[in-house]
PDB file of C-alpha atoms in Angstrom:
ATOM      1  CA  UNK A   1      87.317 118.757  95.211  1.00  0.00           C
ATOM      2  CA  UNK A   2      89.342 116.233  93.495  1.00  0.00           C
ATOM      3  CA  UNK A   3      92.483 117.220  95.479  1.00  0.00           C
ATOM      4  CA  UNK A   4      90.003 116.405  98.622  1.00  0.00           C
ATOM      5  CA  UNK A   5      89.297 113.165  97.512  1.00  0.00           C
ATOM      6  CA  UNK A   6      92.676 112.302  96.462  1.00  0.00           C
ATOM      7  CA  UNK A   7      93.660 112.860 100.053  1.00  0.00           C
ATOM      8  CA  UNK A   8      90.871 111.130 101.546  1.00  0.00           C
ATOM      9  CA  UNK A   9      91.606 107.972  99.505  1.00  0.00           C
ATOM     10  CA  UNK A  10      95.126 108.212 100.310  1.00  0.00           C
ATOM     11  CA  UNK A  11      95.222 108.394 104.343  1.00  0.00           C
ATOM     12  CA  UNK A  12      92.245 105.500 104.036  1.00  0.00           C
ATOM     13  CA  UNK A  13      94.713 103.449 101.956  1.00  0.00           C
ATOM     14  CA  UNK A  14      97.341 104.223 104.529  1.00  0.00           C
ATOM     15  CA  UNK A  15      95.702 103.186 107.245  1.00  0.00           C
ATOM     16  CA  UNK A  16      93.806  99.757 105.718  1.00  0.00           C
ATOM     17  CA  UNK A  17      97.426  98.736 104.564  1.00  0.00           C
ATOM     18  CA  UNK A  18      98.953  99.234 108.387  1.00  0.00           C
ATOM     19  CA  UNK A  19      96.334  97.701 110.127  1.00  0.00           C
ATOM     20  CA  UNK A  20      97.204  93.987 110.220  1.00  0.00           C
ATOM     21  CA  UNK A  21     101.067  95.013 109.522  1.00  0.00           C
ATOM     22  CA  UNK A  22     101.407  97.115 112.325  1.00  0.00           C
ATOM     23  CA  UNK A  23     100.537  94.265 115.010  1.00  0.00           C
ATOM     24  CA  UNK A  24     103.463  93.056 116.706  1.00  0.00           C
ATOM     25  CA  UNK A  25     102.528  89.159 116.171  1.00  0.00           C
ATOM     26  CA  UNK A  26     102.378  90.103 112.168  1.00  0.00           C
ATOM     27  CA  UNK A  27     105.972  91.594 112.842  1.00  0.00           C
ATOM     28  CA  UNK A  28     106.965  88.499 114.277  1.00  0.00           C
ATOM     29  CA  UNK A  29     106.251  85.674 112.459  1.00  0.00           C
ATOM     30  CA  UNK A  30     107.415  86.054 108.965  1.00  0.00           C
ATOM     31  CA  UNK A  31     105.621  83.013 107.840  1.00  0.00           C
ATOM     32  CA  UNK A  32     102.866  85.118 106.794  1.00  0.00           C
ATOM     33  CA  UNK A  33     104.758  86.210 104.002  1.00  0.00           C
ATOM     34  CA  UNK A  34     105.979  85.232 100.497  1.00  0.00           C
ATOM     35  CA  UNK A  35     108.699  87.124  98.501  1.00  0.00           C
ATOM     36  CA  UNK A  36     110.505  86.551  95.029  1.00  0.00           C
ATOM     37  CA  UNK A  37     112.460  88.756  93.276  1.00  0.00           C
ATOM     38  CA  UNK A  38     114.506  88.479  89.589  1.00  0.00           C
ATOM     39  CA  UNK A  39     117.071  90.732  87.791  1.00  0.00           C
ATOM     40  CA  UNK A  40     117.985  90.328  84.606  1.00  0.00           C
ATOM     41  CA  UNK A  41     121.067  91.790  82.445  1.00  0.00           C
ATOM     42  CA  UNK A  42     120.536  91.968  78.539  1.00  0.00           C
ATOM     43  CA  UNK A  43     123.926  92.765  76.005  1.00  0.00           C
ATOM     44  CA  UNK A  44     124.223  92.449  72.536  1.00  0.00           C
ATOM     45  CA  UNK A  45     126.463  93.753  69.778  1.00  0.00           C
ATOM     46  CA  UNK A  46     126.983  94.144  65.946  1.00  0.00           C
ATOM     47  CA  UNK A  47     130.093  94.518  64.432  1.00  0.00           C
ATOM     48  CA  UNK A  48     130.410  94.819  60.547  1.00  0.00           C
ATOM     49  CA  UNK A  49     133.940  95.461  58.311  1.00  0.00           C
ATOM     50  CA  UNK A  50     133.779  98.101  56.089  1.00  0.00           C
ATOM     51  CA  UNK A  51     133.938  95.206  53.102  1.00  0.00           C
ATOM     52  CA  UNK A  52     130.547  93.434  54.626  1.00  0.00           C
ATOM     53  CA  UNK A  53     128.688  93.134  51.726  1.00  0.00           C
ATOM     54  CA  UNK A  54     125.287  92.086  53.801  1.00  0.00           C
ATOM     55  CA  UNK A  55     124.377  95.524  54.194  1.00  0.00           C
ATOM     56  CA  UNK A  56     124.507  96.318  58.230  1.00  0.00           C
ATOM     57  CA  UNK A  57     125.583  98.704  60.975  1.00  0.00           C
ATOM     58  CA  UNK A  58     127.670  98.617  64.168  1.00  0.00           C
ATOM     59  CA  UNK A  59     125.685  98.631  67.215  1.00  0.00           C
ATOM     60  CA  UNK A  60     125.084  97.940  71.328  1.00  0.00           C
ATOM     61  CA  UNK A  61     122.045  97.387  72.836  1.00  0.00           C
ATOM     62  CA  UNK A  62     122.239  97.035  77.038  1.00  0.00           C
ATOM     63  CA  UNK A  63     118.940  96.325  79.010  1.00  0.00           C
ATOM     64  CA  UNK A  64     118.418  95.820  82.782  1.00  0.00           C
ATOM     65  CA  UNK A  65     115.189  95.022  84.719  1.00  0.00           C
ATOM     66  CA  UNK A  66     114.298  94.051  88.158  1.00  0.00           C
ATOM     67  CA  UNK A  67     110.983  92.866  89.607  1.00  0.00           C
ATOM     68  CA  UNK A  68     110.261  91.954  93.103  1.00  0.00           C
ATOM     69  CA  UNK A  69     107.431  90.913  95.084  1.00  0.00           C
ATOM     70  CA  UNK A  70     105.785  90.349  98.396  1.00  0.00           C
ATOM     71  CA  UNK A  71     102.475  89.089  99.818  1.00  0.00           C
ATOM     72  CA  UNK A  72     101.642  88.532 103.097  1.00  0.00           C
ATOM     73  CA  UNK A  73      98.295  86.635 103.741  1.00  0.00           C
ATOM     74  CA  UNK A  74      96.763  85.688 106.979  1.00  0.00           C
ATOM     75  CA  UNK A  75      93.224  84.229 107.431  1.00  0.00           C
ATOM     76  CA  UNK A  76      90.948  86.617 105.100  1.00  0.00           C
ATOM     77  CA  UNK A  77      93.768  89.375 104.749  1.00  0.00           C
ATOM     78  CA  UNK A  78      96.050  89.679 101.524  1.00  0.00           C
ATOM     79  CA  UNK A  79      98.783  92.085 101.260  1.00  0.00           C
ATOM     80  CA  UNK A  80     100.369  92.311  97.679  1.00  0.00           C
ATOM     81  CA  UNK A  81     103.506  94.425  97.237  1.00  0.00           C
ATOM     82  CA  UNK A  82     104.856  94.305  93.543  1.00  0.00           C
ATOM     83  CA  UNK A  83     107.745  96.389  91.996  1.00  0.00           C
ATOM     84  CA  UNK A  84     109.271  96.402  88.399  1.00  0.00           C
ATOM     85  CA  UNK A  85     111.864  98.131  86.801  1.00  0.00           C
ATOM     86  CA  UNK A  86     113.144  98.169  83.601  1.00  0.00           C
ATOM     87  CA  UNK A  87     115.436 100.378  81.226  1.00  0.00           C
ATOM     88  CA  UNK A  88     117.308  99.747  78.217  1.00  0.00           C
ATOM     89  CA  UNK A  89     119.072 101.412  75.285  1.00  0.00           C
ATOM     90  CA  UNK A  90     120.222 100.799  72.284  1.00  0.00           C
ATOM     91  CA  UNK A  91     122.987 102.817  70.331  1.00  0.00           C
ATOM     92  CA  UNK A  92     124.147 102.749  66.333  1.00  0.00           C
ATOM     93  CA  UNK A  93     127.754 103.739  65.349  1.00  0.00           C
ATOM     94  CA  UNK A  94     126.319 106.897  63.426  1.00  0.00           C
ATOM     95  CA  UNK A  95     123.730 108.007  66.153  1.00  0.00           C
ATOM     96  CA  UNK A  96     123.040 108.732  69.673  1.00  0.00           C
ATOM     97  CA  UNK A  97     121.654 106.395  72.215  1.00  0.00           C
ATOM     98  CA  UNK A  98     117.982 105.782  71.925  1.00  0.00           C
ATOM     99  CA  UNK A  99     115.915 104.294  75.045  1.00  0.00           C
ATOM    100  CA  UNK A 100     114.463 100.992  73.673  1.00  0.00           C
ATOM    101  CA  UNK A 101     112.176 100.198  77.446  1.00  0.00           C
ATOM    102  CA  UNK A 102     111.691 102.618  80.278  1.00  0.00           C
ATOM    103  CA  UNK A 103     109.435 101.398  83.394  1.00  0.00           C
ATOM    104  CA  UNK A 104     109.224 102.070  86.685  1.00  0.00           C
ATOM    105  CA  UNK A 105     106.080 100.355  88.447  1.00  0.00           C
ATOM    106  CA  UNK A 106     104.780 100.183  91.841  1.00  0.00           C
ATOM    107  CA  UNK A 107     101.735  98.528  93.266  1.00  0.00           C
ATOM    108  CA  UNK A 108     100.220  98.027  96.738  1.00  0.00           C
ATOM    109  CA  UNK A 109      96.976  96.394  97.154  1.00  0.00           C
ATOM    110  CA  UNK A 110      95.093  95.145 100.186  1.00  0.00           C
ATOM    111  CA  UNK A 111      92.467  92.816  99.972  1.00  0.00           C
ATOM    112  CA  UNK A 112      89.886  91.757 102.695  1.00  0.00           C
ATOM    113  CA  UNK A 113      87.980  88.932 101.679  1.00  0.00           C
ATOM    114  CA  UNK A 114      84.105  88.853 102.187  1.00  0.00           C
ATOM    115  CA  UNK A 115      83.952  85.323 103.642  1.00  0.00           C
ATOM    116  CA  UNK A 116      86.657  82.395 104.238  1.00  0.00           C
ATOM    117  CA  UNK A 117      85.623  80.397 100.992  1.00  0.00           C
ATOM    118  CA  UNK A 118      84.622  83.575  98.883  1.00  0.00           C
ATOM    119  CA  UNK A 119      86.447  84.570  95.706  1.00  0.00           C
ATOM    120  CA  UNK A 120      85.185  88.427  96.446  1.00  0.00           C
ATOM    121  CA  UNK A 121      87.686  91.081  98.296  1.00  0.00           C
ATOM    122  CA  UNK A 122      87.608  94.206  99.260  1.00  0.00           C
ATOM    123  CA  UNK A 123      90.591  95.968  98.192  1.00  0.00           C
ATOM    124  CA  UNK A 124      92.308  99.202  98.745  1.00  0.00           C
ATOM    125  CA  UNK A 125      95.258  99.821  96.006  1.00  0.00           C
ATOM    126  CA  UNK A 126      98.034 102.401  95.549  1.00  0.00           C
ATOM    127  CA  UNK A 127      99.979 102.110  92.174  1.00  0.00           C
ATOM    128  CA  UNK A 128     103.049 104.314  90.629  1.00  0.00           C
ATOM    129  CA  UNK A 129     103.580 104.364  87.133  1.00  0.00           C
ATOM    130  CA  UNK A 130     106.294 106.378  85.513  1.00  0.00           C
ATOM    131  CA  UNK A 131     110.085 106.757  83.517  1.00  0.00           C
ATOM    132  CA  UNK A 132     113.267 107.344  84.356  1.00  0.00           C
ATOM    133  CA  UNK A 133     115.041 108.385  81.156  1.00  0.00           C
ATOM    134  CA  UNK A 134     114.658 111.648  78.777  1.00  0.00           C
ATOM    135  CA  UNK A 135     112.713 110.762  75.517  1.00  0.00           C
ATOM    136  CA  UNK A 136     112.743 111.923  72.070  1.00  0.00           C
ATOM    137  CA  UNK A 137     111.018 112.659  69.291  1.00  0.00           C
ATOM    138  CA  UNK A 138     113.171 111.099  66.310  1.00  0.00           C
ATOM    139  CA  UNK A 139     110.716 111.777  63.708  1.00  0.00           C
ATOM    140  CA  UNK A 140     111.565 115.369  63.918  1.00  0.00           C
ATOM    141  CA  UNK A 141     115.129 116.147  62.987  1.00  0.00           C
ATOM    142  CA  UNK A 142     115.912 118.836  65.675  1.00  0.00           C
ATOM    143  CA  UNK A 143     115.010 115.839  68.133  1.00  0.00           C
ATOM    144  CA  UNK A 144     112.808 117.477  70.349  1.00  0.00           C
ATOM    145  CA  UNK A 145     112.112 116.022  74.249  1.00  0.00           C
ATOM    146  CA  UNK A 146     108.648 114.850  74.678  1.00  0.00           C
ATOM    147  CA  UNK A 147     109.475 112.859  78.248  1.00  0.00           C
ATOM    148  CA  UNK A 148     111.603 113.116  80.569  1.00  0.00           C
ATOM    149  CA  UNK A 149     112.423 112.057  84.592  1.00  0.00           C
ATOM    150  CA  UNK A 150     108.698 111.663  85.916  1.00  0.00           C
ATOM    151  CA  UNK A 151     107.853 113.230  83.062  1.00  0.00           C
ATOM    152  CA  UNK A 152     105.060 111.999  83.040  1.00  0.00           C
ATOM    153  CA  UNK A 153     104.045 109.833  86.663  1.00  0.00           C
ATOM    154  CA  UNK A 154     100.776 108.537  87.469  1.00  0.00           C
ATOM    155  CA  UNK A 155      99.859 107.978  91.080  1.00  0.00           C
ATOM    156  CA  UNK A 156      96.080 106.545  91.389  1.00  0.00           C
ATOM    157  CA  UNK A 157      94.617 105.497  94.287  1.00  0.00           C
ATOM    158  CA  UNK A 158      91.180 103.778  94.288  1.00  0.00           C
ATOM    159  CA  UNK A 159      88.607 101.473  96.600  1.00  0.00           C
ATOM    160  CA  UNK A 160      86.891  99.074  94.786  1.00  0.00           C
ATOM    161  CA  UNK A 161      86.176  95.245  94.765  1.00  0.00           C
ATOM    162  CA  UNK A 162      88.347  92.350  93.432  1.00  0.00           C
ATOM    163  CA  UNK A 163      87.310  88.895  92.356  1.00  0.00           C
ATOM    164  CA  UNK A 164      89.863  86.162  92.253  1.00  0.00           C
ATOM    165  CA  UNK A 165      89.086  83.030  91.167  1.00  0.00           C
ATOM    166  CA  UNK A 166      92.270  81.103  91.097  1.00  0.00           C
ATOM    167  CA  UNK A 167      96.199  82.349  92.243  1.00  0.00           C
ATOM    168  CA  UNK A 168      97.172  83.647  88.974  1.00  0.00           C
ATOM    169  CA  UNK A 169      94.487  85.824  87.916  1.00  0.00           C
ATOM    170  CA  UNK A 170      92.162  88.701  89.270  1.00  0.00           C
ATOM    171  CA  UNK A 171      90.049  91.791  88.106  1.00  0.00           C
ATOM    172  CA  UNK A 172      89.654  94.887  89.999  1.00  0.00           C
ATOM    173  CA  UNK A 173      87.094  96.897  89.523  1.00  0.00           C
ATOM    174  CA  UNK A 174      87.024 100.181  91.182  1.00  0.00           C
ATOM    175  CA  UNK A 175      84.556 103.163  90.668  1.00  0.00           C
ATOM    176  CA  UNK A 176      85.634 106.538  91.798  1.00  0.00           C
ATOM    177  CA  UNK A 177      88.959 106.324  91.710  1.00  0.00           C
ATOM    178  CA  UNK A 178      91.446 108.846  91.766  1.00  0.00           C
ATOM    179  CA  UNK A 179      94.260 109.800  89.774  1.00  0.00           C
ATOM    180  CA  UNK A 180      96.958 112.169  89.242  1.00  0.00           C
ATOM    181  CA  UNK A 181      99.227 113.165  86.358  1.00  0.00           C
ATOM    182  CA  UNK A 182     102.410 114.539  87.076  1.00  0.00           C
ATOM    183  CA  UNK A 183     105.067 116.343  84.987  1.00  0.00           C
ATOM    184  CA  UNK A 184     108.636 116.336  86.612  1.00  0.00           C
ATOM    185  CA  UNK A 185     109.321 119.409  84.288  1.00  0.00           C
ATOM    186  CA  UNK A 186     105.999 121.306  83.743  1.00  0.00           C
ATOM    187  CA  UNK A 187     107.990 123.430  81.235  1.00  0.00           C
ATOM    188  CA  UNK A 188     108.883 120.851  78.532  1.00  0.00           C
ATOM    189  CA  UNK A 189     106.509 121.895  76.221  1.00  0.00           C
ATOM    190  CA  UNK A 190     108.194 125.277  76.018  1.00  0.00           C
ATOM    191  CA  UNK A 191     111.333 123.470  74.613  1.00  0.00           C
ATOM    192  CA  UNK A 192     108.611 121.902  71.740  1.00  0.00           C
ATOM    193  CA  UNK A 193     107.037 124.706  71.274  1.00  0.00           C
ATOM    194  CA  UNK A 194     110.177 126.358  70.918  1.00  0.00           C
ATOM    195  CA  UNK A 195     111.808 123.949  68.445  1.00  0.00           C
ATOM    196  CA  UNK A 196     108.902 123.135  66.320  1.00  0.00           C
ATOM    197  CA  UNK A 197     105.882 125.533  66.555  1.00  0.00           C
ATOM    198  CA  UNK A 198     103.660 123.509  64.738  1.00  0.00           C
ATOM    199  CA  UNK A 199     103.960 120.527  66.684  1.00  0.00           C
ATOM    200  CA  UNK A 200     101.268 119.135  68.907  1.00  0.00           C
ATOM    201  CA  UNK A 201     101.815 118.735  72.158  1.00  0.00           C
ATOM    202  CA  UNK A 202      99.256 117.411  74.627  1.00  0.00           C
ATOM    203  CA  UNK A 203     101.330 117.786  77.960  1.00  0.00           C
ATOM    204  CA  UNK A 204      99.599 114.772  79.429  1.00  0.00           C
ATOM    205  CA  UNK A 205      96.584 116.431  79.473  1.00  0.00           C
ATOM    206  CA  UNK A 206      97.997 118.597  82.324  1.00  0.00           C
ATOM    207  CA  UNK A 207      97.510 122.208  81.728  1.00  0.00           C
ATOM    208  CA  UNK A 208     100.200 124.010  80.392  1.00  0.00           C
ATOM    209  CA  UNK A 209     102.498 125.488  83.182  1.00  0.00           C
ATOM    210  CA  UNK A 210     100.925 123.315  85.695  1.00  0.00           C
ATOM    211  CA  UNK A 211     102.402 120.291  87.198  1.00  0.00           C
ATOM    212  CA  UNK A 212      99.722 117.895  88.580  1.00  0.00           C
ATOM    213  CA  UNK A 213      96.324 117.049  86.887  1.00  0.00           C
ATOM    214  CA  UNK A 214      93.929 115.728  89.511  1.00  0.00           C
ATOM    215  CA  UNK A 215      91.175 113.032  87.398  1.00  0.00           C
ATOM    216  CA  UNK A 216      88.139 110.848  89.452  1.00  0.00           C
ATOM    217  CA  UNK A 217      87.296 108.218  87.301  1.00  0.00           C
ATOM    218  CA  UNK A 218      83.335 106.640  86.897  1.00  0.00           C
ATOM    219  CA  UNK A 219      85.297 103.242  86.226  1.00  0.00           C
ATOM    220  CA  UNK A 220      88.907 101.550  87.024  1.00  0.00           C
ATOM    221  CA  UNK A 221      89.369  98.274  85.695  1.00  0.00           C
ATOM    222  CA  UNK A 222      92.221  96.236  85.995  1.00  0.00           C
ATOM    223  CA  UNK A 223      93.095  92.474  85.024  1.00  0.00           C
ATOM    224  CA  UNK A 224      95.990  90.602  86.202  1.00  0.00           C
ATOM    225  CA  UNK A 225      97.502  87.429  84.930  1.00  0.00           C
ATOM    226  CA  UNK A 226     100.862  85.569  86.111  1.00  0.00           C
ATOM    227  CA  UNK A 227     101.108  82.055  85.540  1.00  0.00           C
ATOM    228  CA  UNK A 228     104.241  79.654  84.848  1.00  0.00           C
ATOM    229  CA  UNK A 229     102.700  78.163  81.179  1.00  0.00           C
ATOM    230  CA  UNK A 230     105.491  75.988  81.043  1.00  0.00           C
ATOM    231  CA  UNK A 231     108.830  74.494  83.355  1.00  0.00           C
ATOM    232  CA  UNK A 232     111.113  77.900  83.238  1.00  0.00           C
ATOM    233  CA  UNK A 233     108.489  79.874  81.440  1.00  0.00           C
ATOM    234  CA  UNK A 234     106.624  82.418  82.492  1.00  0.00           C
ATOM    235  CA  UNK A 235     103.604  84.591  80.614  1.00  0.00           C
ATOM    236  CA  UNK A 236     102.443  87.810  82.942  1.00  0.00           C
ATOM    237  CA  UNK A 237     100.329  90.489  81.867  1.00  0.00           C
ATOM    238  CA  UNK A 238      98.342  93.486  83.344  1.00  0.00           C
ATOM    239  CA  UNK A 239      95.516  95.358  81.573  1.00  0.00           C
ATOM    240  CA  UNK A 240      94.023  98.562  82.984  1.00  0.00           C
ATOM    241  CA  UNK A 241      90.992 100.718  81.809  1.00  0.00           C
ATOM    242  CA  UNK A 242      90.429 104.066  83.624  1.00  0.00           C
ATOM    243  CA  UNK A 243      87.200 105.863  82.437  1.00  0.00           C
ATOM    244  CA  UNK A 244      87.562 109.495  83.539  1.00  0.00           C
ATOM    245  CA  UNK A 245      84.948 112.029  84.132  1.00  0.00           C
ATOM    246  CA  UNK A 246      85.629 114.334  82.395  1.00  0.00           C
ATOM    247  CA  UNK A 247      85.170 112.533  78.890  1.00  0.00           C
ATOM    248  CA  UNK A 248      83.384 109.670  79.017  1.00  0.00           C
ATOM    249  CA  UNK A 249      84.361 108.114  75.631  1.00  0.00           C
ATOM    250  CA  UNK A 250      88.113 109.166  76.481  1.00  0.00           C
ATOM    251  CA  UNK A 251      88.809 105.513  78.148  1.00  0.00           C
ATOM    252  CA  UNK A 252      92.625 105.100  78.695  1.00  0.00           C
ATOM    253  CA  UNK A 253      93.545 101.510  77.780  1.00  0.00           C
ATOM    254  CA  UNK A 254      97.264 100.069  78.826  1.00  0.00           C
ATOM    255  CA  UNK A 255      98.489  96.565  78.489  1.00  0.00           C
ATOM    256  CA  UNK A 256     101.954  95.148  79.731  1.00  0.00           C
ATOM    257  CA  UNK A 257     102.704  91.998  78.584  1.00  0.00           C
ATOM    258  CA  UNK A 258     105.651  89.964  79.623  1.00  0.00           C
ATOM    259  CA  UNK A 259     106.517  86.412  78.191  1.00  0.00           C
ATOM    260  CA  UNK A 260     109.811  85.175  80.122  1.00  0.00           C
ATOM    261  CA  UNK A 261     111.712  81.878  79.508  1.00  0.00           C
ATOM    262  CA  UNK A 262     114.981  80.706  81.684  1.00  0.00           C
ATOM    263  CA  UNK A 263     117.600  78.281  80.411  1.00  0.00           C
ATOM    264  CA  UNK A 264     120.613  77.120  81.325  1.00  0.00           C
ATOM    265  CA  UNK A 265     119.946  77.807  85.161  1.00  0.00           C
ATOM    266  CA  UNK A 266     121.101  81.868  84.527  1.00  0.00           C
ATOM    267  CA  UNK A 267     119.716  82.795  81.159  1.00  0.00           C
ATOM    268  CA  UNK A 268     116.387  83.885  79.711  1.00  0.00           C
ATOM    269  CA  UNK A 269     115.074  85.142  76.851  1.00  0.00           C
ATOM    270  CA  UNK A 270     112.273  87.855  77.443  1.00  0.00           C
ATOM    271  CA  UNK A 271     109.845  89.102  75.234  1.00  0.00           C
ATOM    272  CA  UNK A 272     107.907  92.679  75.988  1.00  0.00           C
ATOM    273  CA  UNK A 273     105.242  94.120  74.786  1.00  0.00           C
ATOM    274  CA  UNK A 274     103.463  97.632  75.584  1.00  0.00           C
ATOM    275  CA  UNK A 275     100.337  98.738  74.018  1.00  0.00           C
ATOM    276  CA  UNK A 276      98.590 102.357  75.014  1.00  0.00           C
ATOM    277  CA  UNK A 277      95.553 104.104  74.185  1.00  0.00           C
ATOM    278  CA  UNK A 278      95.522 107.484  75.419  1.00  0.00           C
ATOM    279  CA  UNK A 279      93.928 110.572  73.481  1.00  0.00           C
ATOM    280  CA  UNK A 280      95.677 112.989  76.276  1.00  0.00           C
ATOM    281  CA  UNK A 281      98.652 112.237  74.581  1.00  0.00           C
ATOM    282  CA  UNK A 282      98.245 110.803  70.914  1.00  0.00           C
ATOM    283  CA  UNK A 283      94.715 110.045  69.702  1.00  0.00           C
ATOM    284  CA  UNK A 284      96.353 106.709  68.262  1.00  0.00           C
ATOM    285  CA  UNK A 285      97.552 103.001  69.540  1.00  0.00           C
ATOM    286  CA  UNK A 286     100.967 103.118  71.344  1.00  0.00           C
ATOM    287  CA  UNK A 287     102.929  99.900  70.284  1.00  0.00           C
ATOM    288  CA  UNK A 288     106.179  99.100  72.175  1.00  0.00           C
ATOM    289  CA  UNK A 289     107.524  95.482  71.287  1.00  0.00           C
ATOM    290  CA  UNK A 290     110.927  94.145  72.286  1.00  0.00           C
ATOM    291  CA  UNK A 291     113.285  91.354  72.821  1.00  0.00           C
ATOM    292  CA  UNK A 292     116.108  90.617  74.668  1.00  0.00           C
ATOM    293  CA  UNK A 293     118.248  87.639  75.758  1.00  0.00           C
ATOM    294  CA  UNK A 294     120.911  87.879  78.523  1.00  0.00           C
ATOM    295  CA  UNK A 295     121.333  87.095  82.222  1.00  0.00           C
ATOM    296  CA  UNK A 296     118.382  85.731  85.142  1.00  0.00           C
ATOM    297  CA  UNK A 297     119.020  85.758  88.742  1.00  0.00           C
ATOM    298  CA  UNK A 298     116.016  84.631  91.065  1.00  0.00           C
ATOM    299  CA  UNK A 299     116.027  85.268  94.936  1.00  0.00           C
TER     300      UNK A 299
END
């Protein structure tokens, strides 16, 4: 049933999205729409003598990211398109590189509002959230993998209703949506298994051997916030809240959290944060924290 609905949601997506974009005045003018994109390089390096009395440990650390956007509005129709990427690693003199950020985030949302002056849409959304890079477990000596390419990927689709009060912030709210958990390798946990019998692996919450996990949620909630605080800085965050089913007090939480600020007319310094609660794969708070200085190019 779930697999029906996921489909159902999917072609209704596809079509809402096409409608106004598949006019051949919308194709035409271009005024319609609004696009910005950044990439940013991060480097930075440690070099200690063997007489360095400070105590210390030759390193690199390299980072990359790239976020892009487009929104086309026209009358009561809003079309957001927004993409981020980001990957970086980090690597000691006496050990192997570690992954310090892996992201790879997609979003589509269209929004019909219910009246001209109304701060209520309708919205339709599609959104991608996955990894490129294999992952570790360095608490465990033998180093087990525990992630790896789409390992996992979450593809949710969902109909709900949006309020937007002002340009740089909106909740969605969207009941019955639907989600699906995907494993790029559905036999990882073998390897775990394998290498440390005792270890407890959820797989996602995807059933062992499988590769997708189909989930309708009672309640999606997400909160958006991107807002220039400052000249040259920027503070962006995204909170999201899906309610499954299944198990009701189960609630995944994820925040992103992104506080950027640009210097010099190239540089930035960017500060990340990632927090996840998800009991299908640790029954404890996820923290990721990070930052990074290096290059900014805006299109």
């Amino acid at each position: 049933m779930t697999t029906k609905l996921s489909f159902i949601y999917l072609l209704g997506l596809l079509w809402i999205c096409s409608f106004e974009a598949s006019s051949q005045e919308a194709l035409k003018d271009t005024s319609y729409w609004k696009n910005a994109s950044k990439f940013g390089l991060n480097l930075s390096q440690g070099t200690f003598s063997e007489s360095w009395q400070g105590g210390g440990i030759n390193n690199i650390a390299l980072g990359v990211y790239l976020n892009s956007k487009g929104e086309y509005t026209r009358g009561r129709d809003n079309w957001v398109n927004d993409f981020q990427f980001q990957l970086g690693a980090i690597k000691n003199k006496e050990d192997d590189f570690r992954k310090s950020v892996d992201r790879l985030f997609f979003d589509s949302k269209y929004g019909r509002q219910l009246r001209t002056d109304s701060k209520w849409y309708f919205i339709a959304t599609l959104n991608f959230l996955s990894q490129i890079a294999n992952g570790r477990d360095f608490a465990d000596d033998r180093r087990p993998f525990i992630s790896a390419f789409f390992t996992p990927a979450y593809l949710t689709e969902a109909i709900g209703i949006e309020w937007k009060p002002t340009k740089f912030f909106n909740m969605q709210f969207s009941p019955g949506a639907v989600r699906q958990t995907i494993l790029g390798n559905k036999n990882l946990y073998r390897d775990i298994d394998r290498l440390s019998p005792e270890y407890k692996f959820s797989n996602y919450g995807v059933e062992r051997g499988q590769a997708v996990r189909n989930e309708v949620a009672l309640m999606q909630l997400v909160m958006n916030f991107d807002k220039d605080i400052a000249k040259d800085v920027n503070f962006k965050w995204r909170y999201q809240a899906f309610a499954g089913t299944q198990d009701l007090a189960a609630i995944d939480n994820r925040l992103d959290a992104q506080l950027t600020a640009k210097f010099a007319k190239y540089f930035n310094v960017n500060l990340g944060l990632i927090a996840i609660y998800d009991q299908d794969q640790v029954a404890k708070m996820q923290l990721a924290q990070s930052i990074n200085f290096g290059f900014l190019y805006s299109l």
